[in-house]
Coordinates of C-alpha atoms and ligand atoms in Angstrom, one line a residue:
M26 CA 0.0 0.2 -0.2
A27 CA 2.9 2.3 -0.5
D28 CA 1.3 5.2 -2.1
P29 CA -2.0 5.8 -4.5
A30 CA -1.4 3.5 -7.1
R31 CA -0.4 0.6 -5.7
I32 CA -4.1 0.8 -4.1
E33 CA -5.1 1.7 -7.6
D34 CA -3.1 -2.0 -8.7
A35 CA -4.4 -4.1 -5.5
A36 CA -8.0 -2.9 -6.4
D37 CA -7.3 -4.3 -9.8
K38 CA -6.6 -7.4 -8.6
V39 CA -9.7 -7.2 -6.5
L40 CA -11.9 -7.0 -9.7
G41 CA -9.4 -9.2 -11.6
E42 CA -11.3 -12.0 -8.4
V43 CA -14.3 -10.6 -8.8
K44 CA -14.6 -11.3 -12.7
R45 CA -13.5 -14.5 -11.8
G46 CA -17.0 -14.7 -9.4
N47 CA -15.8 -14.5 -6.2
Q48 CA -16.7 -12.9 -4.0
V49 CA -13.5 -11.4 -1.7
A50 CA -12.8 -9.1 1.3
V51 CA -10.0 -7.2 1.6
V52 CA -7.9 -6.7 4.5
V53 CA -5.3 -3.0 4.3
S54 CA -2.6 -2.1 5.7
A55 CA -1.3 1.3 6.1
M56 CA 0.4 3.2 3.2
A57 CA 4.5 2.4 3.2
G58 CA 6.4 4.9 5.6
V59 CA 3.5 6.3 7.9
T60 CA 3.1 3.3 10.6
N61 CA 6.2 4.2 11.9
Q62 CA 6.2 8.2 11.7
L63 CA 2.8 7.5 13.7
V64 CA 4.9 5.3 16.6
D65 CA 7.8 8.1 15.7
Y66 CA 5.7 11.3 17.0
C67 CA 4.4 9.3 20.1
Q68 CA 7.8 8.5 21.3
Q69 CA 8.5 12.2 20.6
I70 CA 5.9 12.8 22.9
D71 CA 6.4 10.0 25.4
A72 CA 8.6 7.2 25.0
G73 CA 7.1 5.0 27.5
C74 CA 3.5 6.9 25.9
D75 CA 0.6 5.2 28.0
P76 CA -0.1 2.0 25.3
S77 CA -3.6 2.6 24.8
E78 CA -3.2 5.7 23.7
Y79 CA -0.3 4.9 21.1
D80 CA -2.7 2.4 20.1
A81 CA -4.8 4.5 19.0
V82 CA -2.3 7.1 17.0
V83 CA -0.8 4.1 15.2
A84 CA -3.9 2.5 14.1
S85 CA -4.8 5.4 12.4
G86 CA -2.5 4.4 9.3
E87 CA -5.5 1.9 7.9
Q88 CA -8.1 3.9 8.7
V89 CA -6.7 6.2 5.6
T90 CA -6.5 3.1 3.1
T91 CA -9.6 1.3 4.0
G92 CA -11.5 4.7 2.8
L93 CA -9.1 4.9 0.0
M94 CA -9.5 1.7 -1.0
A95 CA -13.3 2.0 -1.3
L96 CA -12.2 4.3 -3.0
A97 CA -10.8 2.5 -5.6
L98 CA -12.9 0.0 -5.8
H99 CA -15.7 2.3 -6.6
K100 CA -13.7 3.8 -9.6
R101 CA -14.1 0.5 -10.8
G102 CA -17.6 -0.2 -10.6
L103 CA -17.6 -2.2 -7.8
A104 CA -20.1 -1.2 -4.4
S105 CA -17.8 -1.3 -1.8
R106 CA -17.2 0.0 2.0
S107 CA -14.6 0.8 5.1
F108 CA -14.4 -1.0 7.8
M109 CA -12.7 0.3 10.8
G110 CA -12.0 -3.2 13.7
W111 CA -14.4 -1.5 15.6
Q112 CA -17.2 -1.4 13.4
V113 CA -16.8 -5.1 11.8
P114 CA -16.1 -5.5 15.2
M115 CA -12.5 -7.0 15.6
I116 CA -12.6 -8.2 19.5
C117 CA -9.7 -8.0 20.9
D118 CA -7.8 -8.6 24.4
D119 CA -6.9 -5.5 26.1
K120 CA -2.6 -6.8 25.9
H121 CA -2.7 -3.2 23.5
G122 CA 0.4 -2.5 21.0
R123 CA -0.2 -6.8 21.0
A124 CA -3.7 -7.7 21.0
R125 CA -4.7 -10.8 20.4
I126 CA -8.6 -11.2 18.1
N127 CA -11.1 -13.5 20.8
D128 CA -13.6 -13.1 18.6
I129 CA -14.9 -11.7 15.0
P130 CA -19.0 -11.5 15.2
P131 CA -19.3 -11.9 11.2
D132 CA -22.7 -10.9 10.3
N133 CA -21.9 -7.4 9.5
L134 CA -19.7 -8.3 7.1
D135 CA -22.0 -11.5 6.4
Q136 CA -24.3 -9.0 5.7
C137 CA -22.4 -6.7 2.9
L138 CA -20.7 -9.4 0.9
N139 CA -24.3 -10.6 0.7
E140 CA -25.6 -7.4 -0.6
N141 CA -22.2 -8.0 -3.1
F142 CA -20.5 -4.9 -1.6
V143 CA -16.7 -6.0 -1.3
P144 CA -15.9 -5.0 2.5
V145 CA -12.2 -3.4 2.8
V146 CA -11.4 -4.0 6.3
A147 CA -8.5 -1.9 8.3
G148 CA -6.4 -4.7 9.3
F149 CA -3.8 -4.6 12.9
Q150 CA -6.0 -3.0 14.3
G151 CA -9.4 -4.0 16.8
I152 CA -11.3 -3.3 19.9
T153 CA -11.4 -4.2 23.3
K154 CA -14.6 -5.7 25.6
T155 CA -14.5 -2.2 27.1
G156 CA -14.1 0.2 24.1
R157 CA -11.0 1.1 23.5
I158 CA -9.0 0.3 20.1
T159 CA -5.9 -2.1 19.9
T160 CA -3.3 -3.3 18.0
L161 CA -1.8 -6.5 17.4
G162 CA 2.2 -5.8 17.1
R163 CA 4.0 -4.8 13.4
G164 CA 3.1 -6.6 10.4
G165 CA -0.4 -7.2 12.1
S166 CA -2.6 -7.0 8.9
D167 CA -1.8 -10.9 8.1
T168 CA -3.1 -12.0 11.1
T169 CA -6.0 -9.5 10.5
A170 CA -6.5 -10.7 7.2
V171 CA -6.1 -14.7 8.5
A172 CA -7.8 -13.8 11.4
L173 CA -10.9 -12.8 9.1
A174 CA -10.5 -15.2 6.2
A175 CA -11.6 -18.0 9.2
A176 CA -13.9 -15.8 10.8
L177 CA -15.9 -15.5 7.1
K178 CA -14.9 -19.3 6.5
A179 CA -12.9 -18.6 2.6
D180 CA -11.6 -20.7 0.6
R181 CA -8.4 -19.0 0.7
C182 CA -6.7 -16.0 2.2
D183 CA -4.1 -14.0 -0.1
I184 CA -1.5 -12.0 1.9
Y185 CA 0.1 -10.2 -1.3
T186 CA 3.5 -8.8 0.1
D187 CA 6.6 -7.1 -1.5
V188 CA 7.9 -9.8 -2.4
D189 CA 6.5 -12.8 -4.6
G190 CA 6.3 -16.1 -2.3
V191 CA 8.3 -17.5 0.1
Y192 CA 11.8 -18.7 -0.4
T193 CA 14.5 -20.8 0.6
T194 CA 16.8 -18.4 2.3
D195 CA 16.3 -13.9 1.6
P196 CA 16.7 -13.6 -2.5
R197 CA 18.4 -10.6 -1.8
M198 CA 21.5 -12.2 0.5
V199 CA 21.6 -14.9 -1.1
P200 CA 21.1 -14.5 -5.0
Q201 CA 20.5 -18.8 -5.4
A202 CA 17.5 -18.7 -3.3
R203 CA 14.7 -20.8 -4.9
K204 CA 10.6 -19.6 -4.7
L205 CA 9.1 -22.9 -2.9
D206 CA 5.9 -23.5 -4.3
K207 CA 4.7 -24.9 -1.0
V208 CA 5.2 -25.2 2.4
T209 CA 3.4 -26.4 5.5
Y210 CA 2.3 -24.7 8.1
E211 CA 5.0 -25.6 10.3
E212 CA 8.0 -25.0 8.7
M213 CA 6.5 -21.1 8.0
L214 CA 5.9 -21.0 10.8
E215 CA 9.1 -22.0 12.0
M216 CA 10.8 -19.6 9.3
A217 CA 8.2 -16.5 10.5
A218 CA 9.3 -17.0 14.1
L219 CA 13.1 -17.3 12.8
G220 CA 13.4 -14.4 10.8
A221 CA 12.3 -14.9 7.3
K222 CA 10.4 -11.5 7.1
V223 CA 7.3 -12.6 4.8
L224 CA 5.0 -13.4 7.2
H225 CA 3.6 -12.4 10.9
P226 CA 4.2 -15.5 12.7
R227 CA 0.9 -15.0 14.2
S228 CA -1.1 -15.8 10.9
V229 CA 0.4 -18.6 10.5
E230 CA -0.3 -19.6 13.3
L231 CA -3.9 -18.4 12.8
A232 CA -4.0 -19.8 9.8
M233 CA -2.7 -23.8 10.7
A234 CA -5.3 -24.2 13.6
W235 CA -8.2 -23.0 11.7
D236 CA -6.7 -24.4 8.6
V237 CA -6.8 -21.1 6.6
P238 CA -5.3 -22.6 3.0
L239 CA -2.9 -19.0 3.0
Q240 CA -0.8 -18.1 -0.3
V241 CA 2.0 -15.1 -0.3
L242 CA 2.2 -13.5 -3.8
S243 CA 3.7 -10.7 -4.6
T244 CA 2.1 -7.1 -5.0
F245 CA 4.3 -6.0 -8.1
E246 CA 2.8 -8.8 -10.1
P247 CA -0.1 -8.3 -12.1
S248 CA -1.5 -11.9 -11.8
V249 CA -4.1 -12.1 -9.5
G250 CA -4.5 -14.9 -5.8
S251 CA -6.5 -17.4 -8.4
D252 CA -3.9 -18.4 -10.3
L253 CA -2.0 -19.7 -7.6
P254 CA 1.1 -17.8 -8.8
G255 CA 2.6 -17.9 -5.0
T256 CA 3.4 -19.4 -2.5
M257 CA 0.6 -22.0 -0.9
I258 CA 0.9 -22.7 2.5
V259 CA -0.6 -26.8 3.7
K260 CA -1.5 -29.2 5.6
E261 CA 1.5 -31.8 5.5
D262 CA -0.4 -34.2 4.0
D263 CA -1.0 -32.2 0.8
I264 CA 2.7 -32.1 0.8
V265 CA 3.4 -35.7 -1.3
E266 CA 7.4 -34.8 -1.4
K267 CA 8.7 -33.8 2.2
Q268 CA 11.7 -32.0 1.7
I269 CA 14.3 -32.4 4.9
V270 CA 15.8 -29.5 4.9
N271 CA 13.6 -26.4 3.1
G272 CA 14.9 -23.4 3.9
V273 CA 18.0 -21.2 5.5
T274 CA 17.2 -18.4 8.0
Y275 CA 18.5 -16.0 10.1
T276 CA 18.2 -13.3 12.2
R277 CA 19.9 -10.9 14.3
N278 CA 17.4 -9.5 16.2
E279 CA 18.1 -11.2 19.5
A280 CA 21.2 -10.6 22.1
K281 CA 22.6 -13.2 24.1
I282 CA 22.6 -13.2 28.0
T283 CA 24.7 -14.8 30.4
V284 CA 24.6 -15.0 33.8
L285 CA 28.2 -16.4 35.2
S286 CA 28.0 -18.1 38.3
V287 CA 24.2 -18.7 39.0
P288 CA 23.5 -21.0 42.5
D289 CA 23.3 -24.5 40.4
M290 CA 19.9 -25.4 43.1
P291 CA 16.6 -26.5 42.1
G292 CA 14.3 -23.4 41.4
I293 CA 16.9 -21.1 39.9
A294 CA 15.8 -21.4 36.2
A295 CA 12.0 -20.6 37.4
S296 CA 12.8 -17.8 39.4
I297 CA 14.9 -16.4 36.4
F298 CA 12.3 -17.1 33.7
A299 CA 9.3 -16.2 35.8
P300 CA 10.2 -12.7 36.1
I301 CA 11.2 -12.7 32.3
A302 CA 7.9 -14.0 31.1
E303 CA 5.9 -11.7 33.0
A304 CA 7.5 -9.0 31.5
G305 CA 6.3 -10.0 28.2
I306 CA 10.1 -10.7 27.4
N307 CA 10.3 -13.9 24.6
V308 CA 13.3 -15.9 25.7
D309 CA 13.7 -18.9 23.2
V310 CA 17.8 -20.5 22.8
I311 CA 18.2 -21.5 26.4
V312 CA 21.6 -23.6 27.8
Q313 CA 22.5 -24.0 31.5
N314 CA 26.0 -25.5 31.8
V315 CA 26.6 -28.2 33.8
S316 CA 28.2 -27.2 37.0
P317 CA 31.9 -28.0 37.6
D318 CA 31.8 -28.0 41.5
G319 CA 28.0 -28.6 41.8
K320 CA 27.9 -25.0 43.3
T321 CA 27.8 -22.7 40.9
T322 CA 26.5 -22.4 37.0
D323 CA 26.4 -20.5 33.8
M324 CA 23.4 -19.6 32.3
T325 CA 22.4 -18.9 28.9
F326 CA 20.1 -17.6 26.9
T327 CA 18.6 -15.2 24.1
V328 CA 16.1 -12.7 24.3
P329 CA 14.8 -9.9 21.5
K330 CA 17.6 -7.2 21.1
I331 CA 15.0 -4.7 21.7
D332 CA 14.1 -5.7 25.5
A333 CA 18.0 -6.4 25.8
E334 CA 18.7 -3.9 28.5
R335 CA 14.7 -4.2 30.3
T336 CA 16.5 -7.9 30.8
R337 CA 19.3 -7.0 32.1
T338 CA 17.8 -4.9 34.7
L339 CA 15.6 -7.1 35.4
L340 CA 17.8 -9.9 36.7
Q341 CA 19.7 -7.5 38.9
S342 CA 17.5 -6.8 40.5
L343 CA 16.5 -10.1 41.4
D344 CA 17.6 -11.3 44.9
I345 CA 18.8 -14.4 44.2
L346 CA 21.2 -13.3 41.9
K347 CA 22.6 -10.8 44.0
G348 CA 26.2 -10.4 42.9
C349 CA 26.0 -12.6 39.7
E350 CA 28.4 -11.1 36.2
I351 CA 25.5 -10.9 33.9
R352 CA 26.4 -10.5 30.2
V353 CA 24.8 -8.8 26.8
A354 CA 25.9 -9.8 24.0
T355 CA 23.8 -8.0 20.4
D356 CA 26.1 -9.2 17.8
I357 CA 25.7 -12.4 17.3
A358 CA 23.0 -13.9 14.9
K359 CA 20.7 -16.8 15.2
V360 CA 20.9 -18.6 11.6
S361 CA 18.5 -22.1 11.0
V362 CA 17.8 -24.3 9.1
V363 CA 13.7 -25.8 8.7
G364 CA 12.4 -28.7 7.0
I365 CA 9.1 -31.1 7.5
G366 CA 11.2 -34.0 6.5
M367 CA 13.5 -33.6 9.7
S368 CA 10.7 -35.0 11.5
S369 CA 11.4 -39.2 10.2
H370 CA 15.7 -38.4 9.0
T371 CA 18.9 -38.4 11.1
G372 CA 21.6 -36.1 10.3
V373 CA 20.8 -33.3 9.8
A374 CA 22.4 -31.7 13.1
R375 CA 25.7 -33.0 12.1
T376 CA 26.0 -31.7 8.7
M377 CA 25.1 -28.3 9.3
F378 CA 27.9 -28.2 12.5
T379 CA 30.3 -30.2 9.9
I380 CA 29.4 -27.3 7.2
L381 CA 29.8 -24.7 10.0
A382 CA 33.5 -26.1 11.6
N383 CA 34.1 -26.6 7.4
N384 CA 33.7 -22.4 7.4
K385 CA 35.9 -21.8 10.6
I386 CA 32.5 -20.6 12.6
N387 CA 32.5 -21.2 15.9
I388 CA 29.1 -21.8 17.4
L389 CA 27.5 -20.2 20.8
A390 CA 25.0 -22.4 21.3
I391 CA 22.9 -24.5 19.4
T392 CA 18.6 -25.5 20.0
T393 CA 16.6 -27.6 18.0
S394 CA 13.0 -28.6 17.3
E395 CA 11.4 -31.6 15.8
I396 CA 11.5 -29.8 12.0
K397 CA 14.5 -27.2 12.9
V398 CA 18.2 -26.9 13.9
S399 CA 19.4 -23.3 14.4
V400 CA 22.6 -22.5 16.1
L401 CA 23.9 -18.5 17.5
V402 CA 27.0 -17.3 15.5
E403 CA 28.6 -14.3 15.3
E404 CA 26.9 -11.6 13.6
K405 CA 29.6 -11.5 10.7
Y406 CA 29.1 -15.0 10.4
T407 CA 25.8 -14.4 9.0
E408 CA 26.0 -14.4 5.4
L409 CA 28.7 -16.6 5.5
A410 CA 26.8 -19.6 7.0
V411 CA 23.5 -18.7 5.5
R412 CA 25.0 -19.0 1.9
E413 CA 27.5 -22.5 2.6
L414 CA 24.2 -24.2 4.6
H415 CA 22.0 -23.1 1.4
R416 CA 24.1 -24.8 -0.9
A417 CA 25.4 -28.0 1.2
F418 CA 21.6 -29.0 2.0
G419 CA 21.1 -28.9 -2.4
L420 CA 18.7 -25.1 -2.4
D421 CA 21.1 -23.7 -4.3
Q422 CA 19.0 -22.8 -7.1
E423 CA 20.3 -24.7 -10.4
K424 CA 22.5 -22.5 -13.3
P425 CA 20.0 -22.3 -16.2
Ligands
LIG765 N1 0.8 -0.7 9.8 C1 0.8 -2.0 10.3 C2 2.5 -2.2 10.5 O1 3.6 -1.5 9.6 C3 0.7 -3.4 10.6 C4 1.1 -3.8 8.8 O2 1.8 -3.2 8.3 O3 0.9 -5.2 8.6 O4 3.6 -2.7 11.4
LIG766 MG1 2.8 -6.4 6.4

């Protein structure tokens, strides 16, 4: 939704779908840069501003684009009207700035669709039970779209973005990256959480929970969603040939926190991580060393970079950690390989570690799940690690 011209391009896609006989509901995000500007305005007045007023401000970007999109659809001869979150209503909890959608009574939108109007719904926003405006967290329009698709029992949810699908890795970093025709929800969830910026992770979570067939495709291509030019995100059963590794992702958004010489006794992990969880800080990789003397140990974990200093302050305030040294490193990256076939194949971790060793990249910490292996490495090795793993796992595009 960069500017009015792009809104008109998107309106052409809606028209294309309507001409194919489809009923369409549209969700829009704000125009490029607008949300950042609105966040900045809030911070200029008060860096720690009241989250409910922050939401009132940042939700306004989508009010503009819903109206503009409805106008662009009128111009194309389609009946259409705009809906703010509260008009739908998208009923959310009161966790301002990162609200979750609790309920979408479909009646208003159903009525709109039945009267052959195209509803244009503001992404990213909702309303609390007490009538306050909320937002879903940055990038949350994807989540609005999936939630709406589930509520309306849509046949498909198409997400138009600035990339034309999901790639085996970041094509700006590795030109040999390939577009995937299909990935599973599980893989996409891992990839989104691990740094692939294509989709808001919660949108994938919702799509998986509600079985919403989801397609990622480009705003910049003329084709429309019904021609299936993007990447389909589907159930595992819908994929015949399961790749052992389907993607390599990276993120530089994490910080590594190490607490040295914590007392080695029952309850210590709980007393460190409970307050962090209560502060709403997401912990990812956790490593606890063996205790050489049986008395103390070191604990290493990662948190989002933006929460690093908050985490440090929090840990410093804990009685149980009095006198413990706390180290915070922000020059790290997490590199991951993801693939649904991993759950039934061995040796992925070994291959990954060998490749990194051959390239003299030191691993700082490791974490795995059924379908992914992640390592922390020094940030300066990110590109090398991603490129080499992409090649080693056979993901490079064949030269024409
Ligand atoms: N406009 C919001 C943001 O920039 C939501 C979105 O774009 O998905 O985070
Ligand atoms: Mg977005």
